[in-house]
mmCIF file of C-alpha atoms in Angstrom:
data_model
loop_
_atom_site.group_PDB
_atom_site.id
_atom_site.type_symbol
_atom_site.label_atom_id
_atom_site.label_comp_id
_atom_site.label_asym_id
_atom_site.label_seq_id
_atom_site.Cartn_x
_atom_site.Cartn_y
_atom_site.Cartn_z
ATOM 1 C CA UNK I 1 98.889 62.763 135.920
ATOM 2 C CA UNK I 2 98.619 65.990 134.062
ATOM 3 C CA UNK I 3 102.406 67.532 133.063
ATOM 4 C CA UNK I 4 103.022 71.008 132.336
ATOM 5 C CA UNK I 5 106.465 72.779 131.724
ATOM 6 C CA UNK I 6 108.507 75.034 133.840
ATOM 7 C CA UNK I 7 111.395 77.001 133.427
ATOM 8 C CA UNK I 8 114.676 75.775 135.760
ATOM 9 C CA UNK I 9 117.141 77.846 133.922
ATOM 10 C CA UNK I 10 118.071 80.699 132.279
ATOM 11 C CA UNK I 11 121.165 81.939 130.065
ATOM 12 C CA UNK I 12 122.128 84.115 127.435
ATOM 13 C CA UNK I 13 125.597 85.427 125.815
ATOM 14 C CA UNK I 14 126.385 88.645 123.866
ATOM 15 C CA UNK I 15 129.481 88.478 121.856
ATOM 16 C CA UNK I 16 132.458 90.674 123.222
ATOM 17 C CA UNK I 17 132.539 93.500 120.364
ATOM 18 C CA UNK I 18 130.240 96.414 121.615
ATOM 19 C CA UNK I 19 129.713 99.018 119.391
ATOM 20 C CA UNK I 20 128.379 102.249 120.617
ATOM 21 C CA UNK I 21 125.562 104.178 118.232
ATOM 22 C CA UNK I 22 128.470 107.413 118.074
ATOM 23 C CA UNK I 23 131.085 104.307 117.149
ATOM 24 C CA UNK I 24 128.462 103.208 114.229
ATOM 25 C CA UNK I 25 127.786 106.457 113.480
ATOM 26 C CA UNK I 26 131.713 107.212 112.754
ATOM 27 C CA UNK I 27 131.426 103.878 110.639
ATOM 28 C CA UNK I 28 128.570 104.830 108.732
ATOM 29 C CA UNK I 29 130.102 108.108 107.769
ATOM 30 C CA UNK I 30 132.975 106.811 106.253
ATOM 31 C CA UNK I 31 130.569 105.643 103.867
ATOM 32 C CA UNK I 32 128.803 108.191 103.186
ATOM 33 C CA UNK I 33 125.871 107.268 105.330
ATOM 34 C CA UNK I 34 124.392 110.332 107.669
ATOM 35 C CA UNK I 35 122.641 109.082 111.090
ATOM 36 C CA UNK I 36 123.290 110.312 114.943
ATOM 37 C CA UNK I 37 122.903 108.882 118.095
ATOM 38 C CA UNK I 38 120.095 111.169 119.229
ATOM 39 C CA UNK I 39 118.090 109.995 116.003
ATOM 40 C CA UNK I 40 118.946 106.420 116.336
ATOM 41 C CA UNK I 41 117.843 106.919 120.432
ATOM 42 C CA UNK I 42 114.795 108.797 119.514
ATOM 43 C CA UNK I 43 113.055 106.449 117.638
ATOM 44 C CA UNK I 44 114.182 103.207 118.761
ATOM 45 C CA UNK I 45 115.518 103.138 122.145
ATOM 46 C CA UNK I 46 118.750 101.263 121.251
ATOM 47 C CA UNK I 47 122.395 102.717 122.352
ATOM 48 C CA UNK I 48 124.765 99.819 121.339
ATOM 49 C CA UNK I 49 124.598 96.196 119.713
ATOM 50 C CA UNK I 50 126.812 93.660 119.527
ATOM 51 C CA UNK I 51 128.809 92.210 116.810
ATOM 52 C CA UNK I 52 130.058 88.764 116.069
ATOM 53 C CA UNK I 53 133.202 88.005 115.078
ATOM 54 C CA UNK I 54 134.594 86.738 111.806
ATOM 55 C CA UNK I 55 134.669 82.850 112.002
ATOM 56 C CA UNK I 56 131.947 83.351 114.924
ATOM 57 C CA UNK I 57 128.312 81.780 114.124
ATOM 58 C CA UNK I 58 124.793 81.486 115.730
ATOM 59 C CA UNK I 59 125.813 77.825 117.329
ATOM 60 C CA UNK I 60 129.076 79.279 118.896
ATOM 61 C CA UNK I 61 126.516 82.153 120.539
ATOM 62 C CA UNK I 62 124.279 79.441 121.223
ATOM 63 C CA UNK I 63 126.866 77.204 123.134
ATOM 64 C CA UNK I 64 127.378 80.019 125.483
ATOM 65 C CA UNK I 65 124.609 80.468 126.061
ATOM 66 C CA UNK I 66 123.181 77.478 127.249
ATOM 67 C CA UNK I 67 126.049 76.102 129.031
ATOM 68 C CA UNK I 68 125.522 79.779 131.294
ATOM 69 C CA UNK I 69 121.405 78.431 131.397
ATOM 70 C CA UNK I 70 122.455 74.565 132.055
ATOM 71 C CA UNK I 71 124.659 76.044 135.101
ATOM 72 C CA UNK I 72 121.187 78.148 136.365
ATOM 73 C CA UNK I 73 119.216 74.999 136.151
ATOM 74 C CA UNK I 74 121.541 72.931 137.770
ATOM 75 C CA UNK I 75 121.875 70.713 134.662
ATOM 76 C CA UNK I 76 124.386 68.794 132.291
ATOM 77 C CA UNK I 77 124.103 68.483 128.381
ATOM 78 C CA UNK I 78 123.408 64.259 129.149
ATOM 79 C CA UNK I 79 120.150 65.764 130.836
ATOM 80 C CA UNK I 80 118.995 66.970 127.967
ATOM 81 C CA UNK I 81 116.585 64.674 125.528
ATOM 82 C CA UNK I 82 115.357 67.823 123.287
ATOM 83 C CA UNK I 83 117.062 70.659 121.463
ATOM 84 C CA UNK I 84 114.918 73.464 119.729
ATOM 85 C CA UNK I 85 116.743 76.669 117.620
ATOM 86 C CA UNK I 86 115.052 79.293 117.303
ATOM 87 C CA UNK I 87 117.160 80.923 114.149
ATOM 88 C CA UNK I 88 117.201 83.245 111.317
ATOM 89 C CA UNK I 89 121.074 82.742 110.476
ATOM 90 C CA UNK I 90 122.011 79.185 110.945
ATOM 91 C CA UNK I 91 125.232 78.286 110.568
ATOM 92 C CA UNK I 92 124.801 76.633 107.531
ATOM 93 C CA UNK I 93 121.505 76.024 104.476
ATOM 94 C CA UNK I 94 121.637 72.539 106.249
ATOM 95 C CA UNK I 95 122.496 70.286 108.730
ATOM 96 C CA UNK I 96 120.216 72.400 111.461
ATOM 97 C CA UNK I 97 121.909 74.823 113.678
ATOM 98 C CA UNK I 98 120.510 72.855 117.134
ATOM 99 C CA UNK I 99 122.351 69.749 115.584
ATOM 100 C CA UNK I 100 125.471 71.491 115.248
ATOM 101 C CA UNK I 101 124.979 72.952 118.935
ATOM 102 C CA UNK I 102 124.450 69.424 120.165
ATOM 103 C CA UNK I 103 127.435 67.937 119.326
ATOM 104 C CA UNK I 104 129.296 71.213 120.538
ATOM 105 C CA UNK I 105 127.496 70.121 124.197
ATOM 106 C CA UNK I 106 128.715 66.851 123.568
ATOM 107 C CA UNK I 107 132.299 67.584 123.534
ATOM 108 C CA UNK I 108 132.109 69.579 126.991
ATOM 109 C CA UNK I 109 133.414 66.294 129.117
ATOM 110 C CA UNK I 110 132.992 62.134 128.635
ATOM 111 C CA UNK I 111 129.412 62.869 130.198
ATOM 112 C CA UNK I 112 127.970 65.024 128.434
ATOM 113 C CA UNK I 113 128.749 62.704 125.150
ATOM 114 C CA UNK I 114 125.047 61.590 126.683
ATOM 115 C CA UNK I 115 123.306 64.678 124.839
ATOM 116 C CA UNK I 116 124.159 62.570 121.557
ATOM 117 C CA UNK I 117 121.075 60.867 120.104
ATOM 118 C CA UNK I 118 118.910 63.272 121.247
ATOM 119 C CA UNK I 119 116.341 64.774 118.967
ATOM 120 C CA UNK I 120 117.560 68.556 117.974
ATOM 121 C CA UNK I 121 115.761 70.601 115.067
ATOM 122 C CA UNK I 122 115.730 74.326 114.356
ATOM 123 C CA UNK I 123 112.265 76.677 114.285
ATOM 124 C CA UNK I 124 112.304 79.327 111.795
ATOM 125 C CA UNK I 125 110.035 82.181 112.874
ATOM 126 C CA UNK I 126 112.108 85.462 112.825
ATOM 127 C CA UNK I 127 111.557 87.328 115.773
ATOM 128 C CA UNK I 128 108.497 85.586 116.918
ATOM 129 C CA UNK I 129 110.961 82.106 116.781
ATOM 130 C CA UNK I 130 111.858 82.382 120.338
ATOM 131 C CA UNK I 131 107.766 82.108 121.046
ATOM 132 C CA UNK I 132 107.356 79.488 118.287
ATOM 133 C CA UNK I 133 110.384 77.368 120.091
ATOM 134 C CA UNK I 134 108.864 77.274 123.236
ATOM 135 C CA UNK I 135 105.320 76.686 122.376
ATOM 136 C CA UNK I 136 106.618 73.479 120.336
ATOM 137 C CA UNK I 137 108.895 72.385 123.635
ATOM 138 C CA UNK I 138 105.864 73.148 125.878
ATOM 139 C CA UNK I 139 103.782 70.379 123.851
ATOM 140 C CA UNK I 140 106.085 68.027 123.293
ATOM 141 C CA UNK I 141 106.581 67.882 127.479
ATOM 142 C CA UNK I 142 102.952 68.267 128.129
ATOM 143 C CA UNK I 143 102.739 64.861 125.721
ATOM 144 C CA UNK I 144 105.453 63.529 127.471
ATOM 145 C CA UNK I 145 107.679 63.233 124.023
ATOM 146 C CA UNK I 146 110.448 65.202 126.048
ATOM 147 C CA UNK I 147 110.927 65.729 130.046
ATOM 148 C CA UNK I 148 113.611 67.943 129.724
ATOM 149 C CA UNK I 149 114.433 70.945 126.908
ATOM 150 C CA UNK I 150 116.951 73.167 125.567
ATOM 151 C CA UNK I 151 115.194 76.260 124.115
ATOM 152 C CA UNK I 152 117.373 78.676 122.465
ATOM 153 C CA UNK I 153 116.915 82.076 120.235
ATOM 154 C CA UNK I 154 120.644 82.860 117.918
ATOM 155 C CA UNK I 155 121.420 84.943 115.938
ATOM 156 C CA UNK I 156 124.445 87.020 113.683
ATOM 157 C CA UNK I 157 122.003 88.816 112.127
ATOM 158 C CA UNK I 158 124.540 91.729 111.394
ATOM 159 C CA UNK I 159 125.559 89.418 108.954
ATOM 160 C CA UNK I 160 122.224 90.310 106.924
ATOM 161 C CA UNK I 161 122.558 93.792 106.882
ATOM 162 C CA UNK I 162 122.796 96.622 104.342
ATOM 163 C CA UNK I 163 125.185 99.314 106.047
ATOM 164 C CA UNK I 164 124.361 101.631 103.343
ATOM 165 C CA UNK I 165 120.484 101.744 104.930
ATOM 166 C CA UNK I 166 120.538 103.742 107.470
ATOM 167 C CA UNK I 167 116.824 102.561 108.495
ATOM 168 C CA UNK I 168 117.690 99.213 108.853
ATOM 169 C CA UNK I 169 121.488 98.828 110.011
ATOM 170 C CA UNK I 170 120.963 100.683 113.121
ATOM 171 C CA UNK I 171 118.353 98.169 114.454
ATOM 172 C CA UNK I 172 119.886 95.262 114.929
ATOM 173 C CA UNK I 173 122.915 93.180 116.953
ATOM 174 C CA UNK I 174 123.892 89.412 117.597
ATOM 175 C CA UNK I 175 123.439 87.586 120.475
ATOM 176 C CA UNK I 176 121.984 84.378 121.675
ATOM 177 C CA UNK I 177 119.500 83.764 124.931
ATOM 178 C CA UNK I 178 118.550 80.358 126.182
ATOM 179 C CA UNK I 179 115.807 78.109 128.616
ATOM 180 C CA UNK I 180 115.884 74.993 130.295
ATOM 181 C CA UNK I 181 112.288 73.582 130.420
ATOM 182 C CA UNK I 182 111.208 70.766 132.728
ATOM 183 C CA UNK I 183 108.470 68.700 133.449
ATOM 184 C CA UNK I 184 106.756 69.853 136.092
ATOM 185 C CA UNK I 185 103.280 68.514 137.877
ATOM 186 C CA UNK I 186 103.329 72.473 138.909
ATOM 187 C CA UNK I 187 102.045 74.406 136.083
ATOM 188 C CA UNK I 188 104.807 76.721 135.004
ATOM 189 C CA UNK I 189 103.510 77.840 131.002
ATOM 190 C CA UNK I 190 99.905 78.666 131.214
ATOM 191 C CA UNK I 191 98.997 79.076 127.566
ATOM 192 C CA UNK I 192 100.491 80.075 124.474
ATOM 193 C CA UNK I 193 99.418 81.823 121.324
ATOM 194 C CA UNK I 194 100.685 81.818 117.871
ATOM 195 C CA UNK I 195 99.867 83.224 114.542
ATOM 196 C CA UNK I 196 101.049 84.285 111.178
ATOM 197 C CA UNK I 197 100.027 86.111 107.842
ATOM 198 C CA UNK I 198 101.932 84.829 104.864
ATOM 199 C CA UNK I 199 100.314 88.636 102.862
ATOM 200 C CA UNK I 200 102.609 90.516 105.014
ATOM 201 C CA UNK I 201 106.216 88.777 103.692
ATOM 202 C CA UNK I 202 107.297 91.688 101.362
ATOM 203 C CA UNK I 203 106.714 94.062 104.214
ATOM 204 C CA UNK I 204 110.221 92.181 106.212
ATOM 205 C CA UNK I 205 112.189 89.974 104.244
ATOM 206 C CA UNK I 206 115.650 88.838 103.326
ATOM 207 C CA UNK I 207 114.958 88.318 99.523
ATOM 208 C CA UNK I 208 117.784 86.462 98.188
ATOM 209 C CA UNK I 209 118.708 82.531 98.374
ATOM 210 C CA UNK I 210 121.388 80.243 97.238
ATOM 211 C CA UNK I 211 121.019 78.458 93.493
ATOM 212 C CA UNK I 212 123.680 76.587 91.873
ATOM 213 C CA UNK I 213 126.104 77.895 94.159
ATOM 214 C CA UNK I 214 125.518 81.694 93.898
ATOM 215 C CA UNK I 215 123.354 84.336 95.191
ATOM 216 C CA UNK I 216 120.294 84.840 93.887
ATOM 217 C CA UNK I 217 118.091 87.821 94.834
ATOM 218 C CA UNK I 218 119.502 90.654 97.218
ATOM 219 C CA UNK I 219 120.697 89.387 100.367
ATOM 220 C CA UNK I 220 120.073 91.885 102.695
ATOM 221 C CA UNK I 221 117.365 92.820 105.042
ATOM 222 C CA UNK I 222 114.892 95.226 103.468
ATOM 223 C CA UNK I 223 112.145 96.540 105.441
ATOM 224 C CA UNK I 224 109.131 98.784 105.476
ATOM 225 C CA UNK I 225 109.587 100.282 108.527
ATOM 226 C CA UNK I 226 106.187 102.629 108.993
ATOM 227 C CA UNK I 227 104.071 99.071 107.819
ATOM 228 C CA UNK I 228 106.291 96.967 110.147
ATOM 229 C CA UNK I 229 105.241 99.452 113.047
ATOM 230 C CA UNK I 230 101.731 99.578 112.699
ATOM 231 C CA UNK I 231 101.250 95.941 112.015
ATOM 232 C CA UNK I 232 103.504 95.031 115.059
ATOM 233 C CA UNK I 233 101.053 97.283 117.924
ATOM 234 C CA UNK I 234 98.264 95.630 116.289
ATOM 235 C CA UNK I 235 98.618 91.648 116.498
ATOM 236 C CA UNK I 236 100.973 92.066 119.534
ATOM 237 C CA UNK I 237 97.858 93.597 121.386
ATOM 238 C CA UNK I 238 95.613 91.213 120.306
ATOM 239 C CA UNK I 239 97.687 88.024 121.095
ATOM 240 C CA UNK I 240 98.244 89.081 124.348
ATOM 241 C CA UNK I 241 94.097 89.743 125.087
ATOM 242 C CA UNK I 242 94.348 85.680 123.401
ATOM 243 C CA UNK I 243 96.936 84.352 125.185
ATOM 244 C CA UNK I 244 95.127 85.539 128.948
ATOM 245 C CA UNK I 245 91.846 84.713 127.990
ATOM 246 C CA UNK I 246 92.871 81.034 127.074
ATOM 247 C CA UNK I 247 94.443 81.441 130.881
ATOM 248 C CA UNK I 248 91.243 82.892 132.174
ATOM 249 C CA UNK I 249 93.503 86.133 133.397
ATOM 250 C CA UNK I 250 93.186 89.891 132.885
ATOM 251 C CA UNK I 251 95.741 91.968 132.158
ATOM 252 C CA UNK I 252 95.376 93.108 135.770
ATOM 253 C CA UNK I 253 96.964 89.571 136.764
ATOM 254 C CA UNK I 254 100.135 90.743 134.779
ATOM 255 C CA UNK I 255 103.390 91.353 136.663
ATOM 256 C CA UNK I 256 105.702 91.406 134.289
ATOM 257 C CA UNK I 257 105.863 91.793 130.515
ATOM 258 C CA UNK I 258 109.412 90.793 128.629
ATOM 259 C CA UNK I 259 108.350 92.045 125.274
ATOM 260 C CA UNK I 260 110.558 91.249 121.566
ATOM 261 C CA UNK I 261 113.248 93.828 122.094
ATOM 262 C CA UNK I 262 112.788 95.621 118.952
ATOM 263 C CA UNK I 263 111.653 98.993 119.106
ATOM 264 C CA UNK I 264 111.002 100.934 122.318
ATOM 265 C CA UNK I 265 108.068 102.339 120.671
ATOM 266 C CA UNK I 266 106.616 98.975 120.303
ATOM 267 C CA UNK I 267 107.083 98.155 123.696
ATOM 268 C CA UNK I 268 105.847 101.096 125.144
ATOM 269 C CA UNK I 269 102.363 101.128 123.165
ATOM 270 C CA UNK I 270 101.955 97.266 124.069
ATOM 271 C CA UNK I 271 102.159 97.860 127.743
ATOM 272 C CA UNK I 272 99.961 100.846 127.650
ATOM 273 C CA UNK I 273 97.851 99.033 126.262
ATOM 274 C CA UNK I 274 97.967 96.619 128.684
ATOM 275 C CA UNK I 275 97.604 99.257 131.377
ATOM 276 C CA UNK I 276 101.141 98.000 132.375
ATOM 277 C CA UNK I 277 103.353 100.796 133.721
ATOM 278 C CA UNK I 278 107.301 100.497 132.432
ATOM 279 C CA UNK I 279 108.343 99.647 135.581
ATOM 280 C CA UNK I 280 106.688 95.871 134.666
ATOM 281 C CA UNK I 281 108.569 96.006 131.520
ATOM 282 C CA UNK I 282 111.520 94.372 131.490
ATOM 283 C CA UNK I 283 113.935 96.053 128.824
ATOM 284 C CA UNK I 284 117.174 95.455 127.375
ATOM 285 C CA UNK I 285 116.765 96.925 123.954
ATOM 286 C CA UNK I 286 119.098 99.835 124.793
ATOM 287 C CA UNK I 287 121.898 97.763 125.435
ATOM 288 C CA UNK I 288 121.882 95.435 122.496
ATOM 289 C CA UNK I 289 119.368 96.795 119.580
ATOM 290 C CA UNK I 290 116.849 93.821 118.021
ATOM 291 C CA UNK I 291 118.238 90.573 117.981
ATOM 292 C CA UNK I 292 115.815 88.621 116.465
ATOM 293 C CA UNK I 293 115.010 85.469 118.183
ATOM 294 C CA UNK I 294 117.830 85.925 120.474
ATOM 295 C CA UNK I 295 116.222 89.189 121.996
ATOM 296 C CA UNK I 296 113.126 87.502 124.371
ATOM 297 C CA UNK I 297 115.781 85.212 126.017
ATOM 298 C CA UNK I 298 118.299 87.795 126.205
ATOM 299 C CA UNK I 299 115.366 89.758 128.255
ATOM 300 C CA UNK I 300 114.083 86.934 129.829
ATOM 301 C CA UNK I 301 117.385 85.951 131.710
ATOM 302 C CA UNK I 302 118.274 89.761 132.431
ATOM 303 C CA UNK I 303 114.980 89.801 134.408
ATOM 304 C CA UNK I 304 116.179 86.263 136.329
ATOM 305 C CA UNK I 305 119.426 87.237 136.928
ATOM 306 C CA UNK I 306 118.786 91.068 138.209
ATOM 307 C CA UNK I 307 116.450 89.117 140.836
ATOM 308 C CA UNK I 308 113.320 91.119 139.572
ATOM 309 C CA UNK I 309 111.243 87.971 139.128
ATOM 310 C CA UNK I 310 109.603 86.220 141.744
ATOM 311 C CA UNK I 311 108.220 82.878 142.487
ATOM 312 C CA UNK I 312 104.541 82.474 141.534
ATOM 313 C CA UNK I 313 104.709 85.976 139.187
ATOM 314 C CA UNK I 314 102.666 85.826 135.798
ATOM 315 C CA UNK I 315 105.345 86.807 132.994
ATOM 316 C CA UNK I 316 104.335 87.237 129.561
ATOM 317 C CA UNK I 317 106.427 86.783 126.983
ATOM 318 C CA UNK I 318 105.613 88.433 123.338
ATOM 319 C CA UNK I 319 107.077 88.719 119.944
ATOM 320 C CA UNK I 320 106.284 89.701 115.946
ATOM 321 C CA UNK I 321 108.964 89.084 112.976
ATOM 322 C CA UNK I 322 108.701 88.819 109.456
ATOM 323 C CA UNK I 323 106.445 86.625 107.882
ATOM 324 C CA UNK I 324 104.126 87.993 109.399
ATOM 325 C CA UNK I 325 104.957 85.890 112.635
ATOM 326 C CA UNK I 326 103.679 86.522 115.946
ATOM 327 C CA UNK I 327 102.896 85.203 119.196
ATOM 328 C CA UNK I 328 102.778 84.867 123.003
ATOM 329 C CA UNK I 329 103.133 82.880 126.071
ATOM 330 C CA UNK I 330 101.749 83.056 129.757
ATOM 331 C CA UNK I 331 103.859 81.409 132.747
ATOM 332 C CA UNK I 332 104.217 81.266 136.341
ATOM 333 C CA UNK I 333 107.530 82.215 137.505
#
């Protein structure tokens, strides 16, 4: 019998602190850094983000996260034999952030001690990691190495930032978003399409890394924000033509596209390219600026939970980070 994957569950968690773009604004001032809220809106869409807490790490978003997509799906941690992280800013160099969120689920009741034993490993793909996550779950069902899968996107990525760059620090927010995938004899993921371009690193990059205990390189996030741009319309166009041919679809079959939240710009030249109208865009950018890998699941489960999705609709989901990384998947709703 031929097994595809299907999504039973969605969840995703924003951390309480909300801060407004006039809030950052009066932040950024104090250090001498000029920006507004009308030029952060302009040119990226975004009107808040949300900040983790000191002591508060991408597992801890995580854990929210999927217990709220566990509780969609009907599910308990013990019914869970795979855990993928998609992450950026694990909790630590190593053990891997997804084993750290398994034994969190572990601790939920006696039961769910089940989820121990379980395999659990971490995808590193910036903000195409939430695409790279669930193209790795989606094979390892359809090869029945895993019936049922916890795929999460986390992030603190304000932790990475330089809030004396006014280009960059605007941009981004934590947050985490999460999927339950199933084995299905329904198809539920149609196709999927991933790529990368190690040439493009120095365009998006976090340059520094830990050596004999210290810091070696800058830390921050440093980006090229015109390159980033025009690199990002261009592969994000072409992997979705990929990932619908390899479906046999048209872009005409499309009802819904939940796009990286990045960039409204972005999103807006992908789905007119597309011939999508905005109205088939699901968008959440505005409310919590580009969180990485955690920005497609945040999307993803706003679009569940709102009710806009319906059963049978095609959904794509697309991203691009650094690396270059980029990708796409097809699904049935």
């Amino acid at each position: 019998m031929t097994v595809f994957s299907r999504i039973i569950g969605t969840g995703s968690y924003l951390p309480p602190q909300r801060l407004s773009n006039a809030e950052l604004v009066a932040d950024l001032a104090k250090q001498g850094v000029e920006s507004s809220d009308e030029w952060i809106v302009e040119r990226t869409g975004i009107r808040a983000r949300h900040f983790a807490g000191e002591g508060v790490y991408s597992s801890d978003l995580a854990f929210e996260a999927c217990k709220n997509a566990l509780q969609a799906a009907g599910k308990r941690p013990q019914d869970i034999d795979l855990i993928i992280v998609a992450t950026s800013t694990p909790d630590m160099v190593f053990p891997s952030t997804a084993c750290i969120l398994q034994h969190k689920l572990s601790q939920l009741d006696a039961e769910a001690a089940g989820i121990a034993g379980s395999p659990a490993f971490d995808v590193q793909a910036v903000c195409a990691g939430f695409v790279y996550a669930m193209s790795v779950a989606d094979a390892m069902i359809r090869a029945q190495s895993a019936r049922r899968v916890l795929v999460v996107g986390a992030e603190v990525f304000s932790r990475l930032l330089d809030f004396k760059d006014r280009t960059t620090c605007v941009l981004f927010g934590d947050g985490a978003g999460a999927v339950v995938l199933e084995a299905s004899s329904q198809p539920g993921i149609l196709a999927t399409d991933i790529h990368a371009d190690g040439k493009h690193v120095g365009l998006l990059c976090v340059p520094g890394h830990v050596q004999n205990g210290h810091i070696l390189g800058d830390p921050v996030l440093k980006m090229d924000g015109q390159a980033v741009f025009k690199l990002a319309v261009g592969v994000l166009e072409r992997t979705a033509r990929s990932v619908l041919d390899k479906a046999g679809l048209t872009d005409a079959d499309l009802d819904w596209l939940v796009p990286h939240q990045a960039n409204i710009r972005i999103i807006q030249s992908t789905a007119k390219k597309l011939k999508l109208s905005m109205d088939k865009v699901i968008l959440t950018v505005a409310d919590h600026g580009n969180t990485s890998a955690a920005s497609i699941p945040l999307a993803l489960d706003a679009g569940a939970r709102s009710g806009k999705f319906q059963a049978g609709q095609l959904i794509m989901l697309e991203g691009v980070g650094g690396g270059f990384a980029w990708g796409s998947i097809l699904l049935r709703y």
